[in-house]
mmCIF file of C-alpha atoms in Angstrom:
data_model
loop_
_atom_site.group_PDB
_atom_site.id
_atom_site.type_symbol
_atom_site.label_atom_id
_atom_site.label_comp_id
_atom_site.label_asym_id
_atom_site.label_seq_id
_atom_site.Cartn_x
_atom_site.Cartn_y
_atom_site.Cartn_z
ATOM 1 C CA MET T 1 12.464 -74.209 -78.062
ATOM 2 C CA SER T 2 13.402 -73.702 -74.410
ATOM 3 C CA ARG T 3 15.032 -70.422 -73.369
ATOM 4 C CA TYR T 4 17.275 -72.432 -71.032
ATOM 5 C CA GLN T 5 20.504 -74.180 -72.003
ATOM 6 C CA PRO T 6 22.084 -76.999 -69.955
ATOM 7 C CA ALA T 7 24.651 -75.674 -67.478
ATOM 8 C CA THR T 8 28.288 -76.567 -68.108
ATOM 9 C CA GLN T 9 29.473 -75.694 -64.586
ATOM 10 C CA PRO T 10 27.822 -75.543 -61.141
ATOM 11 C CA SER T 11 25.071 -72.942 -61.630
ATOM 12 C CA PHE T 12 22.947 -71.035 -59.152
ATOM 13 C CA TYR T 13 20.007 -68.968 -60.416
ATOM 14 C CA PHE T 14 18.577 -65.630 -59.345
ATOM 15 C CA ILE T 15 14.886 -65.414 -60.259
ATOM 16 C CA GLY T 16 13.692 -61.824 -60.137
ATOM 17 C CA VAL T 17 12.621 -58.821 -62.208
ATOM 18 C CA THR T 18 15.767 -56.809 -62.991
ATOM 19 C CA THR T 19 18.474 -59.202 -61.874
ATOM 20 C CA ALA T 20 21.252 -57.669 -64.000
ATOM 21 C CA LYS T 21 20.928 -54.432 -62.004
ATOM 22 C CA SER T 22 21.484 -56.138 -58.663
ATOM 23 C CA SER T 23 24.887 -55.819 -57.055
ATOM 24 C CA ILE T 24 24.722 -59.552 -56.311
ATOM 25 C CA MET T 25 25.939 -60.162 -59.854
ATOM 26 C CA ARG T 26 29.256 -58.589 -58.778
ATOM 27 C CA VAL T 27 29.120 -59.791 -55.175
ATOM 28 C CA PHE T 28 28.520 -63.506 -55.781
ATOM 29 C CA PRO T 29 31.847 -64.194 -57.564
ATOM 30 C CA ALA T 30 33.696 -62.550 -54.656
ATOM 31 C CA TRP T 31 31.704 -64.540 -52.118
ATOM 32 C CA ALA T 32 32.259 -67.745 -54.096
ATOM 33 C CA ARG T 33 36.036 -67.244 -53.869
ATOM 34 C CA HIS T 34 35.794 -66.480 -50.150
ATOM 35 C CA LEU T 35 33.602 -69.522 -49.463
ATOM 36 C CA GLY T 36 35.563 -71.911 -51.661
ATOM 37 C CA LEU T 37 32.779 -72.511 -54.183
ATOM 38 C CA ARG T 38 35.000 -73.452 -57.099
ATOM 39 C CA ASP T 39 33.667 -72.782 -60.612
ATOM 40 C CA ALA T 40 30.208 -71.809 -59.296
ATOM 41 C CA VAL T 41 28.368 -69.144 -61.300
ATOM 42 C CA LEU T 42 25.242 -67.069 -60.733
ATOM 43 C CA LYS T 43 22.762 -66.572 -63.594
ATOM 44 C CA GLY T 44 19.767 -64.245 -63.642
ATOM 45 C CA ILE T 45 16.276 -65.209 -64.791
ATOM 46 C CA ASP T 46 13.922 -62.240 -65.209
ATOM 47 C CA PHE T 47 10.137 -62.347 -65.275
ATOM 48 C CA PRO T 48 7.620 -59.492 -65.296
ATOM 49 C CA LEU T 49 5.519 -59.070 -62.170
ATOM 50 C CA HIS T 50 2.861 -61.793 -61.945
ATOM 51 C CA ALA T 51 4.157 -63.651 -64.984
ATOM 52 C CA ASP T 52 2.255 -66.424 -66.731
ATOM 53 C CA PRO T 53 2.344 -69.589 -64.587
ATOM 54 C CA SER T 54 3.787 -71.541 -67.517
ATOM 55 C CA ALA T 55 6.884 -69.343 -67.443
ATOM 56 C CA TYR T 56 7.539 -70.183 -63.804
ATOM 57 C CA ARG T 57 6.951 -73.878 -64.463
ATOM 58 C CA GLU T 58 9.409 -73.898 -67.351
ATOM 59 C CA ALA T 59 12.151 -72.389 -65.180
ATOM 60 C CA VAL T 60 11.547 -74.761 -62.272
ATOM 61 C CA SER T 61 11.370 -77.796 -64.576
ATOM 62 C CA PHE T 62 14.698 -76.827 -66.137
ATOM 63 C CA ILE T 63 16.450 -76.418 -62.782
ATOM 64 C CA LYS T 64 14.971 -79.692 -61.552
ATOM 65 C CA SER T 65 16.135 -81.713 -64.555
ATOM 66 C CA ASP T 66 19.516 -80.105 -65.299
ATOM 67 C CA PRO T 67 22.353 -81.861 -63.403
ATOM 68 C CA LEU T 68 24.623 -78.827 -62.937
ATOM 69 C CA SER T 69 21.789 -76.445 -62.030
ATOM 70 C CA LEU T 70 21.992 -76.599 -58.233
ATOM 71 C CA GLY T 71 19.180 -74.309 -57.136
ATOM 72 C CA ALA T 72 17.861 -70.763 -57.065
ATOM 73 C CA LEU T 73 17.053 -67.728 -54.989
ATOM 74 C CA VAL T 74 13.624 -66.267 -55.716
ATOM 75 C CA THR T 75 12.643 -62.652 -55.134
ATOM 76 C CA THR T 76 9.405 -60.855 -56.010
ATOM 77 C CA HIS T 77 7.838 -64.009 -57.510
ATOM 78 C CA LYS T 78 7.907 -66.095 -54.302
ATOM 79 C CA ILE T 79 4.153 -66.639 -54.056
ATOM 80 C CA ASP T 80 3.363 -66.785 -57.779
ATOM 81 C CA LEU T 81 6.158 -69.282 -58.452
ATOM 82 C CA PHE T 82 5.068 -71.495 -55.563
ATOM 83 C CA ASN T 83 1.468 -71.563 -56.753
ATOM 84 C CA ALA T 84 2.478 -72.256 -60.359
ATOM 85 C CA ALA T 85 5.042 -74.984 -59.695
ATOM 86 C CA ARG T 86 3.974 -76.583 -56.423
ATOM 87 C CA ASP T 87 3.496 -80.030 -57.962
ATOM 88 C CA LEU T 88 7.076 -79.964 -59.293
ATOM 89 C CA PHE T 89 8.605 -79.822 -55.804
ATOM 90 C CA ASP T 90 9.594 -83.163 -54.294
ATOM 91 C CA VAL T 91 9.922 -81.710 -50.801
ATOM 92 C CA ILE T 92 8.332 -78.561 -49.336
ATOM 93 C CA ASP T 93 9.699 -77.275 -46.033
ATOM 94 C CA PRO T 94 7.276 -76.361 -43.199
ATOM 95 C CA HIS T 95 7.647 -72.599 -43.667
ATOM 96 C CA ALA T 96 6.956 -72.838 -47.394
ATOM 97 C CA LEU T 97 3.999 -75.125 -46.743
ATOM 98 C CA LEU T 98 2.482 -72.659 -44.283
ATOM 99 C CA MET T 99 3.228 -69.518 -46.272
ATOM 100 C CA HIS T 100 2.589 -70.864 -49.787
ATOM 101 C CA GLU T 101 5.792 -69.295 -51.104
ATOM 102 C CA THR T 102 9.347 -70.180 -52.030
ATOM 103 C CA SER T 103 12.454 -68.049 -51.743
ATOM 104 C CA CYS T 104 14.906 -70.904 -52.292
ATOM 105 C CA LEU T 105 15.171 -74.009 -54.449
ATOM 106 C CA SER T 106 17.813 -76.613 -53.658
ATOM 107 C CA LYS T 107 18.536 -80.246 -54.448
ATOM 108 C CA ARG T 108 19.180 -83.090 -52.025
ATOM 109 C CA ASP T 109 19.610 -86.737 -53.008
ATOM 110 C CA GLY T 110 18.087 -86.114 -56.414
ATOM 111 C CA LYS T 111 15.038 -84.317 -55.008
ATOM 112 C CA LEU T 112 14.027 -80.706 -55.657
ATOM 113 C CA VAL T 113 13.378 -78.968 -52.338
ATOM 114 C CA CYS T 114 11.261 -75.833 -51.911
ATOM 115 C CA HIS T 115 12.220 -73.603 -48.981
ATOM 116 C CA ALA T 116 10.894 -70.382 -47.489
ATOM 117 C CA LYS T 117 14.004 -68.768 -46.004
ATOM 118 C CA ASP T 118 12.546 -65.299 -45.394
ATOM 119 C CA PRO T 119 11.314 -66.051 -41.861
ATOM 120 C CA ILE T 120 14.936 -66.698 -40.913
ATOM 121 C CA SER T 121 16.638 -63.951 -42.920
ATOM 122 C CA SER T 122 14.106 -61.234 -42.057
ATOM 123 C CA GLY T 123 14.377 -62.123 -38.378
ATOM 124 C CA LEU T 124 18.174 -61.971 -38.462
ATOM 125 C CA ALA T 125 18.059 -58.583 -40.209
ATOM 126 C CA MET T 126 15.432 -57.067 -37.916
ATOM 127 C CA ASP T 127 16.997 -58.311 -34.703
ATOM 128 C CA GLY T 128 20.297 -56.842 -35.881
ATOM 129 C CA PHE T 129 19.073 -53.239 -35.723
ATOM 130 C CA LEU T 130 16.003 -53.258 -33.462
ATOM 131 C CA PRO T 131 16.837 -52.886 -29.751
ATOM 132 C CA ALA T 132 15.928 -55.946 -27.681
ATOM 133 C CA GLY T 133 12.609 -55.404 -25.902
ATOM 134 C CA HIS T 134 11.598 -52.562 -28.238
ATOM 135 C CA PHE T 135 7.934 -53.537 -28.559
ATOM 136 C CA ALA T 136 7.546 -54.671 -24.955
ATOM 137 C CA GLU T 137 8.990 -51.436 -23.591
ATOM 138 C CA THR T 138 7.276 -48.983 -25.966
ATOM 139 C CA GLY T 139 3.942 -50.609 -26.783
ATOM 140 C CA ALA T 140 4.766 -49.827 -30.402
ATOM 141 C CA GLU T 141 2.813 -51.103 -33.384
ATOM 142 C CA LEU T 142 3.926 -52.252 -36.818
ATOM 143 C CA LEU T 143 2.772 -51.190 -40.283
ATOM 144 C CA SER T 144 3.944 -53.277 -43.221
ATOM 145 C CA MET T 145 2.942 -51.962 -46.627
ATOM 146 C CA GLY T 146 2.720 -54.848 -49.073
ATOM 147 C CA ALA T 147 1.278 -58.289 -48.295
ATOM 148 C CA GLY T 148 3.823 -60.414 -50.143
ATOM 149 C CA GLY T 149 6.434 -62.877 -48.967
ATOM 150 C CA SER T 150 8.495 -60.425 -46.922
ATOM 151 C CA THR T 151 5.535 -59.283 -44.848
ATOM 152 C CA ILE T 152 4.454 -62.882 -44.320
ATOM 153 C CA ALA T 153 7.939 -63.685 -43.018
ATOM 154 C CA ILE T 154 8.320 -60.583 -40.839
ATOM 155 C CA THR T 155 4.942 -60.992 -39.167
ATOM 156 C CA TRP T 156 5.643 -64.705 -38.585
ATOM 157 C CA HIS T 157 8.907 -63.785 -36.869
ATOM 158 C CA LEU T 158 7.248 -61.186 -34.667
ATOM 159 C CA MET T 159 4.503 -63.567 -33.542
ATOM 160 C CA GLN T 160 6.772 -66.336 -32.260
ATOM 161 C CA GLU T 161 6.127 -67.496 -28.687
ATOM 162 C CA LYS T 162 9.832 -67.251 -27.860
ATOM 163 C CA ARG T 163 9.583 -63.449 -28.120
ATOM 164 C CA GLY T 164 7.403 -63.381 -25.012
ATOM 165 C CA SER T 165 5.905 -59.913 -24.576
ATOM 166 C CA ASP T 166 8.263 -58.335 -27.111
ATOM 167 C CA VAL T 167 5.676 -58.242 -29.899
ATOM 168 C CA PRO T 168 3.841 -55.332 -31.553
ATOM 169 C CA SER T 169 0.697 -54.233 -29.738
ATOM 170 C CA ARG T 170 -0.971 -54.201 -33.165
ATOM 171 C CA ILE T 171 0.065 -55.110 -36.699
ATOM 172 C CA VAL T 172 -1.345 -53.275 -39.714
ATOM 173 C CA VAL T 173 -0.843 -54.678 -43.213
ATOM 174 C CA THR T 174 -1.872 -52.745 -46.304
ATOM 175 C CA ASN T 175 -1.932 -53.947 -49.888
ATOM 176 C CA ARG T 176 -3.166 -52.755 -53.274
ATOM 177 C CA SER T 177 -5.249 -55.897 -53.897
ATOM 178 C CA GLN T 178 -7.537 -57.901 -51.640
ATOM 179 C CA PRO T 179 -6.501 -61.509 -52.482
ATOM 180 C CA ARG T 180 -3.021 -61.127 -50.946
ATOM 181 C CA LEU T 181 -4.565 -59.711 -47.772
ATOM 182 C CA ASP T 182 -6.950 -62.661 -47.614
ATOM 183 C CA GLU T 183 -4.063 -65.098 -48.027
ATOM 184 C CA LEU T 184 -2.058 -63.378 -45.287
ATOM 185 C CA LYS T 185 -5.067 -63.571 -42.969
ATOM 186 C CA ARG T 186 -5.320 -67.317 -43.712
ATOM 187 C CA ILE T 187 -1.663 -67.781 -42.780
ATOM 188 C CA HIS T 188 -2.025 -65.809 -39.557
ATOM 189 C CA GLU T 189 -5.087 -67.835 -38.572
ATOM 190 C CA ALA T 190 -3.228 -71.080 -39.312
ATOM 191 C CA MET T 191 -0.415 -69.875 -37.052
ATOM 192 C CA GLY T 192 -2.779 -69.046 -34.225
ATOM 193 C CA ALA T 193 -1.705 -65.396 -34.336
ATOM 194 C CA ARG T 194 -1.434 -63.857 -30.879
ATOM 195 C CA VAL T 195 -1.268 -60.243 -32.091
ATOM 196 C CA LYS T 196 -4.191 -58.190 -33.352
ATOM 197 C CA VAL T 197 -3.854 -57.637 -37.112
ATOM 198 C CA ASP T 198 -5.706 -55.118 -39.270
ATOM 199 C CA TYR T 199 -5.782 -55.905 -43.007
ATOM 200 C CA ILE T 200 -6.370 -52.762 -45.062
ATOM 201 C CA LEU T 201 -6.988 -52.486 -48.785
ATOM 202 C CA ALA T 202 -4.917 -49.480 -49.860
ATOM 203 C CA ASP T 203 -5.034 -48.959 -53.603
ATOM 204 C CA ARG T 204 -3.586 -45.461 -53.429
ATOM 205 C CA PRO T 205 -0.758 -43.906 -51.365
ATOM 206 C CA GLU T 206 -3.043 -41.622 -49.383
ATOM 207 C CA LEU T 207 -4.558 -44.670 -47.677
ATOM 208 C CA ASN T 208 -1.088 -45.753 -46.543
ATOM 209 C CA ASP T 209 -0.567 -42.231 -45.200
ATOM 210 C CA ALA T 210 -3.748 -42.655 -43.163
ATOM 211 C CA ALA T 211 -2.659 -46.051 -41.837
ATOM 212 C CA MET T 212 0.689 -44.579 -40.820
ATOM 213 C CA ALA T 213 -1.021 -41.660 -39.076
ATOM 214 C CA SER T 214 -2.915 -44.120 -36.840
ATOM 215 C CA LEU T 215 0.264 -45.603 -35.338
ATOM 216 C CA LYS T 216 1.618 -45.041 -31.854
ATOM 217 C CA PRO T 217 4.979 -43.322 -31.261
ATOM 218 C CA GLY T 218 7.948 -45.666 -31.680
ATOM 219 C CA SER T 219 6.151 -47.873 -34.192
ATOM 220 C CA MET T 220 7.866 -49.583 -37.094
ATOM 221 C CA VAL T 221 6.922 -48.670 -40.675
ATOM 222 C CA ILE T 222 8.077 -51.049 -43.420
ATOM 223 C CA ASN T 223 8.089 -50.598 -47.174
ATOM 224 C CA ALA T 224 7.618 -54.187 -48.343
ATOM 225 C CA THR T 225 5.898 -53.263 -51.609
ATOM 226 C CA GLY T 226 8.881 -53.439 -53.963
ATOM 227 C CA LEU T 227 8.242 -49.799 -54.889
ATOM 228 C CA GLY T 228 11.580 -48.061 -55.127
ATOM 229 C CA LYS T 229 13.237 -51.148 -56.662
ATOM 230 C CA ASP T 230 10.979 -53.398 -58.757
ATOM 231 C CA ALA T 231 8.945 -50.358 -59.777
ATOM 232 C CA PRO T 232 9.557 -46.638 -59.222
ATOM 233 C CA GLY T 233 7.965 -44.639 -56.439
ATOM 234 C CA SER T 234 6.867 -45.090 -52.847
ATOM 235 C CA PRO T 235 3.782 -46.489 -51.096
ATOM 236 C CA ILE T 236 3.292 -43.163 -49.257
ATOM 237 C CA THR T 237 3.011 -39.557 -50.408
ATOM 238 C CA ASP T 238 5.418 -36.776 -49.485
ATOM 239 C CA ALA T 239 2.706 -35.514 -47.127
ATOM 240 C CA GLY T 240 2.704 -38.765 -45.159
ATOM 241 C CA LEU T 241 3.886 -38.201 -41.573
ATOM 242 C CA PHE T 242 5.860 -40.879 -39.739
ATOM 243 C CA PRO T 243 5.069 -41.447 -36.044
ATOM 244 C CA GLU T 244 7.433 -39.805 -33.608
ATOM 245 C CA ARG T 245 10.498 -41.964 -32.841
ATOM 246 C CA ALA T 246 9.403 -44.469 -35.469
ATOM 247 C CA VAL T 247 11.645 -47.081 -37.053
ATOM 248 C CA ALA T 248 11.403 -46.710 -40.850
ATOM 249 C CA TRP T 249 12.631 -49.792 -42.707
ATOM 250 C CA ASP T 250 12.875 -49.895 -46.481
ATOM 251 C CA LEU T 251 13.482 -53.488 -47.553
ATOM 252 C CA ASN T 252 15.144 -52.137 -50.700
ATOM 253 C CA TYR T 253 18.803 -51.218 -50.866
ATOM 254 C CA ARG T 254 18.929 -50.227 -54.556
ATOM 255 C CA GLY T 255 16.653 -48.368 -56.948
ATOM 256 C CA ASP T 256 15.223 -44.877 -56.638
ATOM 257 C CA LEU T 257 14.539 -45.505 -52.889
ATOM 258 C CA VAL T 258 11.882 -42.789 -52.618
ATOM 259 C CA PHE T 259 10.504 -44.164 -49.335
ATOM 260 C CA LEU T 260 13.970 -44.067 -47.797
ATOM 261 C CA ASP T 261 14.408 -40.450 -48.896
ATOM 262 C CA GLN T 262 11.005 -39.530 -47.450
ATOM 263 C CA ALA T 263 11.968 -41.044 -44.105
ATOM 264 C CA ARG T 264 15.348 -39.315 -44.055
ATOM 265 C CA ARG T 265 13.736 -35.931 -44.654
ATOM 266 C CA GLN T 266 11.740 -36.440 -41.444
ATOM 267 C CA GLN T 267 14.553 -38.160 -39.513
ATOM 268 C CA VAL T 268 15.595 -35.218 -37.340
ATOM 269 C CA MET T 269 12.184 -33.596 -36.960
ATOM 270 C CA ARG T 270 10.426 -36.847 -35.975
ATOM 271 C CA GLY T 271 13.383 -38.593 -34.292
ATOM 272 C CA LEU T 272 13.321 -41.540 -36.681
ATOM 273 C CA GLN T 273 15.594 -44.559 -36.892
ATOM 274 C CA VAL T 274 15.987 -45.167 -40.625
ATOM 275 C CA GLU T 275 17.151 -48.517 -41.998
ATOM 276 C CA ASP T 276 17.670 -49.697 -45.564
ATOM 277 C CA GLY T 277 17.598 -53.257 -46.886
ATOM 278 C CA TRP T 278 21.333 -53.985 -47.059
ATOM 279 C CA THR T 279 21.556 -56.353 -44.076
ATOM 280 C CA TYR T 280 18.324 -58.023 -45.201
ATOM 281 C CA PHE T 281 19.980 -58.486 -48.588
ATOM 282 C CA LEU T 282 23.036 -60.087 -46.952
ATOM 283 C CA HIS T 283 21.076 -62.515 -44.796
ATOM 284 C CA GLY T 284 18.644 -63.316 -47.586
ATOM 285 C CA TRP T 285 21.422 -64.324 -49.943
ATOM 286 C CA THR T 286 23.723 -66.055 -47.490
ATOM 287 C CA GLN T 287 20.912 -68.192 -46.068
ATOM 288 C CA VAL T 288 20.043 -69.407 -49.570
ATOM 289 C CA ILE T 289 23.668 -69.912 -50.666
ATOM 290 C CA ALA T 290 24.267 -72.000 -47.545
ATOM 291 C CA GLU T 291 21.271 -74.181 -48.399
ATOM 292 C CA VAL T 292 21.981 -74.576 -52.112
ATOM 293 C CA PHE T 293 25.674 -75.378 -51.690
ATOM 294 C CA ASP T 294 25.206 -77.261 -48.386
ATOM 295 C CA ILE T 295 27.739 -75.178 -46.456
ATOM 296 C CA ALA T 296 27.720 -73.253 -43.158
ATOM 297 C CA ILE T 297 27.819 -69.446 -43.372
ATOM 298 C CA PRO T 298 28.080 -67.316 -40.193
ATOM 299 C CA THR T 299 25.165 -65.017 -39.336
ATOM 300 C CA SER T 300 26.981 -62.699 -36.915
ATOM 301 C CA GLY T 301 30.353 -61.675 -35.521
ATOM 302 C CA PRO T 302 33.620 -60.998 -37.365
ATOM 303 C CA PRO T 303 33.103 -63.763 -39.985
ATOM 304 C CA PHE T 304 29.749 -62.200 -40.991
ATOM 305 C CA ASP T 305 31.379 -58.764 -40.971
ATOM 306 C CA ASP T 306 33.921 -60.131 -43.466
ATOM 307 C CA ILE T 307 31.096 -61.282 -45.731
ATOM 308 C CA SER T 308 29.528 -57.805 -45.540
ATOM 309 C CA ARG T 309 32.867 -56.116 -46.248
ATOM 310 C CA ILE T 310 33.499 -58.329 -49.279
ATOM 311 C CA ALA T 311 30.019 -57.520 -50.577
ATOM 312 C CA ILE T 312 30.461 -53.770 -50.138
ATOM 313 C CA GLU T 313 33.828 -53.816 -51.907
ATOM 314 C CA ALA T 314 32.513 -55.946 -54.784
ATOM 315 C CA ALA T 315 29.380 -53.822 -55.171
ATOM 316 C CA ARG T 316 31.529 -50.716 -55.659
ATOM 317 C CA GLU T 317 33.512 -52.225 -58.531
#
């Protein structure tokens, strides 16, 4: 018997690990009222990390066949779900095809569409807090710990020709397993990457400490591992030293946020700019909601500030 029951009202799904703990479960109803999405509801679907492919296929098949199931946002399982259910997608957008991942499922004209929205949402988030010309002016590098969908998207954004010389002088990606690093290298080669990239197998935090120690001043250090949200802890040790004037970005905004705490303890001493994942959360969700419900949602200015304010107020309830 299927775990899924036919939807009785317009339904949007959140495919993750601990979806009930996310503030989006309180935020979405407030956003739906603000955006005029009458009767729309958000439902969580939880899977363990690297779930059985059949579990992903069952979820995608249900959404595809159920008339009132309109689409989904996918976190954590972006690559695994894509690989498991690729043949179920009627349309795959160019980003998803290149990156072999999906962060969004939508329907158009009876077809199930697979999207990779992270290249857009991560770029909007990063460009919102990183000064224009940062890499060009400082020669800074980038370390992204974790070789999943977020790192794929962030490095894609930073390698775009339109950025001109404003790209990292070197990108370092670490991961606990080799296959994800190999897949990221394949994607970068397919893109014709114009930035030097080092792919480092780091199966213990001390190796991430060492990678961080090799960075130039002003470099960006990203926790894209899920540690601090999907699982407790941090990819670095308390002894890990951030580069001077570094930008420390934790893609998480909830959880035990150990990496964020580690960065804040060094903020004054090392002159760090410390960013959490809240704006990334906002852009990630609003980009997918816009696609699933076929509406326009602002990405900046007072209308976007209203969306952020509504989310903050709802999250506190």
